[in-house]
PDB file of C-alpha atoms in Angstrom:
ATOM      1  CA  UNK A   1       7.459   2.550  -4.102  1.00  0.00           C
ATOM      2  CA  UNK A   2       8.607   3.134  -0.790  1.00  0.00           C
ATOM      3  CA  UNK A   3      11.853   0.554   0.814  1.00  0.00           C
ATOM      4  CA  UNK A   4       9.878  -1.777   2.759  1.00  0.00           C
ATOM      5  CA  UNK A   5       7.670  -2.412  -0.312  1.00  0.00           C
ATOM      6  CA  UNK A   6      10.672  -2.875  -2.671  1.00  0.00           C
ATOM      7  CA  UNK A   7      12.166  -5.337  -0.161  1.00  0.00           C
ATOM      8  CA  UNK A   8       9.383  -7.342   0.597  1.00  0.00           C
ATOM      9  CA  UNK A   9       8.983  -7.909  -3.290  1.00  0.00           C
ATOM     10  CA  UNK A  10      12.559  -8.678  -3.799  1.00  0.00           C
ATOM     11  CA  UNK A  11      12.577 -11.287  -0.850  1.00  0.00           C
ATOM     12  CA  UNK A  12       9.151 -12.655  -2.238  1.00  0.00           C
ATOM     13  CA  UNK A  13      10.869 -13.327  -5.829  1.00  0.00           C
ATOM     14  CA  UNK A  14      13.968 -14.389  -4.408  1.00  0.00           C
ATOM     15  CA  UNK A  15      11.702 -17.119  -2.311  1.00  0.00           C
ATOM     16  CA  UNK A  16      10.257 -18.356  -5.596  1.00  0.00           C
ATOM     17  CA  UNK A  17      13.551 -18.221  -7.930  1.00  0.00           C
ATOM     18  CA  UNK A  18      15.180 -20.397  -4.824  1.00  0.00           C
ATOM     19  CA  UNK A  19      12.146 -22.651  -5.336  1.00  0.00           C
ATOM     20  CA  UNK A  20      12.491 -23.118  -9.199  1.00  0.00           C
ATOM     21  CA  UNK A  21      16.227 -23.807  -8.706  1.00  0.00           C
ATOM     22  CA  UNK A  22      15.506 -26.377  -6.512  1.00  0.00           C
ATOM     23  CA  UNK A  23      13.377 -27.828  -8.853  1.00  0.00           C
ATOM     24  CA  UNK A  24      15.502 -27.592 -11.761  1.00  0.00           C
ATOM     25  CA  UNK A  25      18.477 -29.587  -9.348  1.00  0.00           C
ATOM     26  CA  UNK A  26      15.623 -32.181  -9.160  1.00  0.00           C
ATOM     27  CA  UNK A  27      15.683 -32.642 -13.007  1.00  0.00           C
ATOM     28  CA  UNK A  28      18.871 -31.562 -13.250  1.00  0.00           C
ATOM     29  CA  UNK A  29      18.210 -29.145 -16.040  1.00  0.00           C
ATOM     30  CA  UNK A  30      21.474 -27.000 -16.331  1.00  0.00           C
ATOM     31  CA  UNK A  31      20.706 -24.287 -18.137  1.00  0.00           C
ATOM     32  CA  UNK A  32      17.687 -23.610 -15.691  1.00  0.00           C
ATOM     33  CA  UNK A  33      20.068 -24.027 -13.072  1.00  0.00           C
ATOM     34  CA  UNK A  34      22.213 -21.123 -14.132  1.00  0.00           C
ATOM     35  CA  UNK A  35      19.564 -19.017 -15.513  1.00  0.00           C
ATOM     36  CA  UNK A  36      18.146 -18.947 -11.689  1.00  0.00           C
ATOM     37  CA  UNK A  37      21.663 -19.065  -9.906  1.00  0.00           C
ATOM     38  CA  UNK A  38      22.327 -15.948 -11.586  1.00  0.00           C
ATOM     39  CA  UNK A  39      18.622 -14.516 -10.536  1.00  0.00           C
ATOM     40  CA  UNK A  40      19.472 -15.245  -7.487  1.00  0.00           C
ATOM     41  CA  UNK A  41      22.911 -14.019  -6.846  1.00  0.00           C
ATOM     42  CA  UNK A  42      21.514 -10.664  -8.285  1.00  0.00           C
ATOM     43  CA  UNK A  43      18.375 -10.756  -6.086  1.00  0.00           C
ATOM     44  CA  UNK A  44      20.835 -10.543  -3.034  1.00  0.00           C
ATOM     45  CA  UNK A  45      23.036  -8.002  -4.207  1.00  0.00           C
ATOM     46  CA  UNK A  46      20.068  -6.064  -5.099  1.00  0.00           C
ATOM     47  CA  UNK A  47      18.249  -6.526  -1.237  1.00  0.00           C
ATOM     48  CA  UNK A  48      21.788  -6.259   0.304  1.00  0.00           C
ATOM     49  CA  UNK A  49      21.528  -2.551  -1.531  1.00  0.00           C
ATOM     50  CA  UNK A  50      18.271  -1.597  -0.622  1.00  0.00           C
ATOM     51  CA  UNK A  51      19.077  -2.725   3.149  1.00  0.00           C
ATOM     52  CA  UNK A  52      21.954  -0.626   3.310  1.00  0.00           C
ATOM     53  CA  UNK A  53      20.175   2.282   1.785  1.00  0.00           C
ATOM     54  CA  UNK A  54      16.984   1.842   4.934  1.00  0.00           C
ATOM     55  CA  UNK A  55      19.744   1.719   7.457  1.00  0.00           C
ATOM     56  CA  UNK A  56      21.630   5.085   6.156  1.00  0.00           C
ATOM     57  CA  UNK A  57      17.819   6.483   5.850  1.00  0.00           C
ATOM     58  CA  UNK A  58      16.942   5.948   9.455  1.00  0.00           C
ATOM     59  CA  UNK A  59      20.656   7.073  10.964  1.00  0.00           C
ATOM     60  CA  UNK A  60      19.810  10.415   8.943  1.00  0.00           C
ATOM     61  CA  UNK A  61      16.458  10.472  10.827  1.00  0.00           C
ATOM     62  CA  UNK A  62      17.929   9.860  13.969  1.00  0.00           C
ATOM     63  CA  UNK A  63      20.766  12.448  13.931  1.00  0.00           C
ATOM     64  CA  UNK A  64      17.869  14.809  12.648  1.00  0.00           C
ATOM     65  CA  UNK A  65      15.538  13.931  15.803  1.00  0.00           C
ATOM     66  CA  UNK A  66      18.417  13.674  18.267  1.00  0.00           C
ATOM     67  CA  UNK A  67      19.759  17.439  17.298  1.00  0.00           C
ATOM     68  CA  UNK A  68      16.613  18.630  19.068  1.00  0.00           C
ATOM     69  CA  UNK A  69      17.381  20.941  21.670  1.00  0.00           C
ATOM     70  CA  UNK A  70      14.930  18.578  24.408  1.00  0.00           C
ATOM     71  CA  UNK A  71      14.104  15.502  25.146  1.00  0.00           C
ATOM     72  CA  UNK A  72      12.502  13.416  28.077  1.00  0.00           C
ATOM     73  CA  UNK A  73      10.402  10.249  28.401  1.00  0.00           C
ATOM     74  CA  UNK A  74       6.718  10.060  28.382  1.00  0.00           C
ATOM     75  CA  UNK A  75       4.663   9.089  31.557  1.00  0.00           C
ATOM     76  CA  UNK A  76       1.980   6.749  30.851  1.00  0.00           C
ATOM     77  CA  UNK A  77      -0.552   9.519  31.225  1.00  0.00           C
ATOM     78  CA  UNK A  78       1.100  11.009  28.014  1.00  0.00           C
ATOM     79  CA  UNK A  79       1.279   8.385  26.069  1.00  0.00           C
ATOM     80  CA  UNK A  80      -2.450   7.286  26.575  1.00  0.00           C
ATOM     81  CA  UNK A  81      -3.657  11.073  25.450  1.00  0.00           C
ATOM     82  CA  UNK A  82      -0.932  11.121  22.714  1.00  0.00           C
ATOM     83  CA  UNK A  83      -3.180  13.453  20.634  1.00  0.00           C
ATOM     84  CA  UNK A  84      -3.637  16.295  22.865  1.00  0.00           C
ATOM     85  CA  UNK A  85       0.505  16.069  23.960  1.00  0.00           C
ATOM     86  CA  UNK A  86       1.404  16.627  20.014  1.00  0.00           C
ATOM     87  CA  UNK A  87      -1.005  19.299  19.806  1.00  0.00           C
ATOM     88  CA  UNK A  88       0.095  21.104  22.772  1.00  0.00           C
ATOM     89  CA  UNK A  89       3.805  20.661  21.951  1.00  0.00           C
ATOM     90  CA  UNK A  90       4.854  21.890  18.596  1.00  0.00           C
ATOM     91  CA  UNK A  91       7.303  20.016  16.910  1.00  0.00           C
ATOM     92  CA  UNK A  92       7.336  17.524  19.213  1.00  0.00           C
ATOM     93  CA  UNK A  93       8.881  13.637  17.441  1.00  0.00           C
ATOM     94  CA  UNK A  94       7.718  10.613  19.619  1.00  0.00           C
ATOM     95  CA  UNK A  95      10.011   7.897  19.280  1.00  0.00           C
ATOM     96  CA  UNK A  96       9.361   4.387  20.471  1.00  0.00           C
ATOM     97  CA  UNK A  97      11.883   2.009  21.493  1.00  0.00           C
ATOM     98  CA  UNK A  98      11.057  -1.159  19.299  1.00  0.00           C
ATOM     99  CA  UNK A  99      10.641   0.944  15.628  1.00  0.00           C
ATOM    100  CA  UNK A 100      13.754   1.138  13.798  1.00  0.00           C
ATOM    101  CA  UNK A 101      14.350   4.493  14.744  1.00  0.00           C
ATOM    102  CA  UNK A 102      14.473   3.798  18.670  1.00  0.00           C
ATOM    103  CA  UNK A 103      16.952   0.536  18.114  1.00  0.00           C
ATOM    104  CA  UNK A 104      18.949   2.997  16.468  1.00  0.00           C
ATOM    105  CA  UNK A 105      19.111   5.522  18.840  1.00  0.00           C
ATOM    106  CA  UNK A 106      19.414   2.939  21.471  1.00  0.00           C
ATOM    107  CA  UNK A 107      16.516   4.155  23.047  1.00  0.00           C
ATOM    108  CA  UNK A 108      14.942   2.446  26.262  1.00  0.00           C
ATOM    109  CA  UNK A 109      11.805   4.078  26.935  1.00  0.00           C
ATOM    110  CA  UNK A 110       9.422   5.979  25.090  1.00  0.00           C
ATOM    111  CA  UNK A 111      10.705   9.533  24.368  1.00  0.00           C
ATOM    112  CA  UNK A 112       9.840  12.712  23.260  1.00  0.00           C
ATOM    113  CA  UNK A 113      12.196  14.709  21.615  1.00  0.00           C
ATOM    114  CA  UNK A 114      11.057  18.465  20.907  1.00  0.00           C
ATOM    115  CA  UNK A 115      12.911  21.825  19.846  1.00  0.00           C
ATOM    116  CA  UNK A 116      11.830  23.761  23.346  1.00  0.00           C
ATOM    117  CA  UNK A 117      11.064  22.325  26.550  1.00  0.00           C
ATOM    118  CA  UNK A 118       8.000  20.530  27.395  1.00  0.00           C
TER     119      UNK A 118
END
């Protein structure tokens, strides 16, 4: 299972244990209450983890992409005919500037980062 699946599950069971210790406060059922305290406080550590772990995932991807020896942005032309640009280009990495990877790299526009000029 990739990241983003593993921490969309944990958020989705952290939702409902939230929601069964709200309704054990209700009845005020203690033991409930610290069974799911605990679920929860463990829940967070664990999505705290697996956050950390996506963010040192894409900074290795962007030190990897941003070691290429080129880069430039992509005219509009490019980008519509995407396709034929990555065939003609070998190794060529698009990056946008609203994925993870372009907020990292602080990236404003479109780019194309490739090992030899294009």
């Amino acid at each position: 299972m990739n990241l983003k699946q593993e921490l969309q599950q944990l958020n989705n069971r952290l939702d409902a244990t939230r929601r069964k210790l709200d309704a054990a406060h209700e009845r005020g059922d203690m033991a409930m209450i610290d069974k799911f305290s605990e679920e929860s406080q463990a829940l967070k550590k664990r999505i705290e983890s697996v956050k950390k772990t996506q963010a040192r995932q894409v900074g290795k991807q962007g030190n990897k992409v941003s070691s290429l020896a080129f880069k430039r942005p992509l005219t509009k032309e490019e980008q519509a005919d995407m396709g034929k640009l990555k065939k003609s280009v070998r190794g060529l990495v698009v990056v946008h500037p609203l994925t993870a990877l372009g907020r990292e790299m602080g990236i404003k526009e479109v780019t194309g980062f490739a090992p030899k000029k294009f």
